[in-house]
Every structure is written in structure tokens, then in C-alpha cells.
Amino acid sequence: MSGEPSSVSTCDLCGRTESDPAVLLTWTTAVERGRPHRCCGPCARVHLRAMEAKLDPEHW
């Protein structure tokens, strides 16, 4: 154990949780209306076009 606190992130779309920093590098973060949205790699691939088009997350 390295003594560093581990932070767990949750995908806002599917609810997947992850704490491995290497895996979290593949996740996407977007800020919508001042609120950060975290998206896991698989969900990011599925919804990439909606994200790039800057559609509101409720339309993903």
C-alpha cells in the first residue's frame, strides 16, 4: 500500500466505479453547467459523437 488515498470515480451514464489511476486515464470528463460529468471508456466510445456535438448529457 502506497499510503496515498484512493479515489473512486463513478460513470454518470452506467454507474461503473473505478479506482485504478491507469484505467481512469481512459475516462472522459466534461463540465456541463458547472457540474463535472465522468464517463467510463466504453460509455465514452458509445456516446462520443453526442459529446463532441456538445449535446446536453440527458440526450446521450
JSON list of C-alpha atoms in Angstrom, two decimals, residues 13-35:
[
{"chain": "A", "resi": 13, "resn": "LEU", "atom": "CA", "xyz": [-24.04, 7.03, -17.51]},
{"chain": "A", "resi": 14, "resn": "CYS", "atom": "CA", "xyz": [-23.74, 3.38, -16.47]},
{"chain": "A", "resi": 15, "resn": "GLY", "atom": "CA", "xyz": [-22.73, 3.60, -12.80]},
{"chain": "A", "resi": 16, "resn": "ARG", "atom": "CA", "xyz": [-19.45, 1.73, -13.23]},
{"chain": "A", "resi": 17, "resn": "THR", "atom": "CA", "xyz": [-16.92, 2.51, -10.48]},
{"chain": "A", "resi": 18, "resn": "GLU", "atom": "CA", "xyz": [-13.15, 2.57, -10.84]},
{"chain": "A", "resi": 19, "resn": "SER", "atom": "CA", "xyz": [-10.23, 3.44, -8.58]},
{"chain": "A", "resi": 20, "resn": "ASP", "atom": "CA", "xyz": [-7.24, 2.34, -10.70]},
{"chain": "A", "resi": 21, "resn": "PRO", "atom": "CA", "xyz": [-5.47, 5.55, -11.83]},
{"chain": "A", "resi": 22, "resn": "ALA", "atom": "CA", "xyz": [-4.26, 3.89, -15.05]},
{"chain": "A", "resi": 23, "resn": "VAL", "atom": "CA", "xyz": [-7.83, 2.95, -16.04]},
{"chain": "A", "resi": 24, "resn": "LEU", "atom": "CA", "xyz": [-9.17, 6.37, -15.03]},
{"chain": "A", "resi": 25, "resn": "LEU", "atom": "CA", "xyz": [-6.88, 7.91, -17.68]},
{"chain": "A", "resi": 26, "resn": "THR", "atom": "CA", "xyz": [-9.19, 6.37, -20.30]},
{"chain": "A", "resi": 27, "resn": "TRP", "atom": "CA", "xyz": [-12.26, 8.06, -18.81]},
{"chain": "A", "resi": 28, "resn": "THR", "atom": "CA", "xyz": [-13.76, 11.30, -20.13]},
{"chain": "A", "resi": 29, "resn": "THR", "atom": "CA", "xyz": [-14.64, 14.33, -18.02]},
{"chain": "A", "resi": 30, "resn": "ALA", "atom": "CA", "xyz": [-16.91, 17.11, -19.24]},
{"chain": "A", "resi": 31, "resn": "VAL", "atom": "CA", "xyz": [-18.22, 20.12, -17.36]},
{"chain": "A", "resi": 32, "resn": "GLU", "atom": "CA", "xyz": [-21.85, 20.95, -18.08]},
{"chain": "A", "resi": 33, "resn": "ARG", "atom": "CA", "xyz": [-23.50, 23.89, -16.29]},
{"chain": "A", "resi": 34, "resn": "GLY", "atom": "CA", "xyz": [-20.66, 23.93, -13.78]},
{"chain": "A", "resi": 35, "resn": "ARG", "atom": "CA", "xyz": [-21.02, 20.24, -12.88]}
]
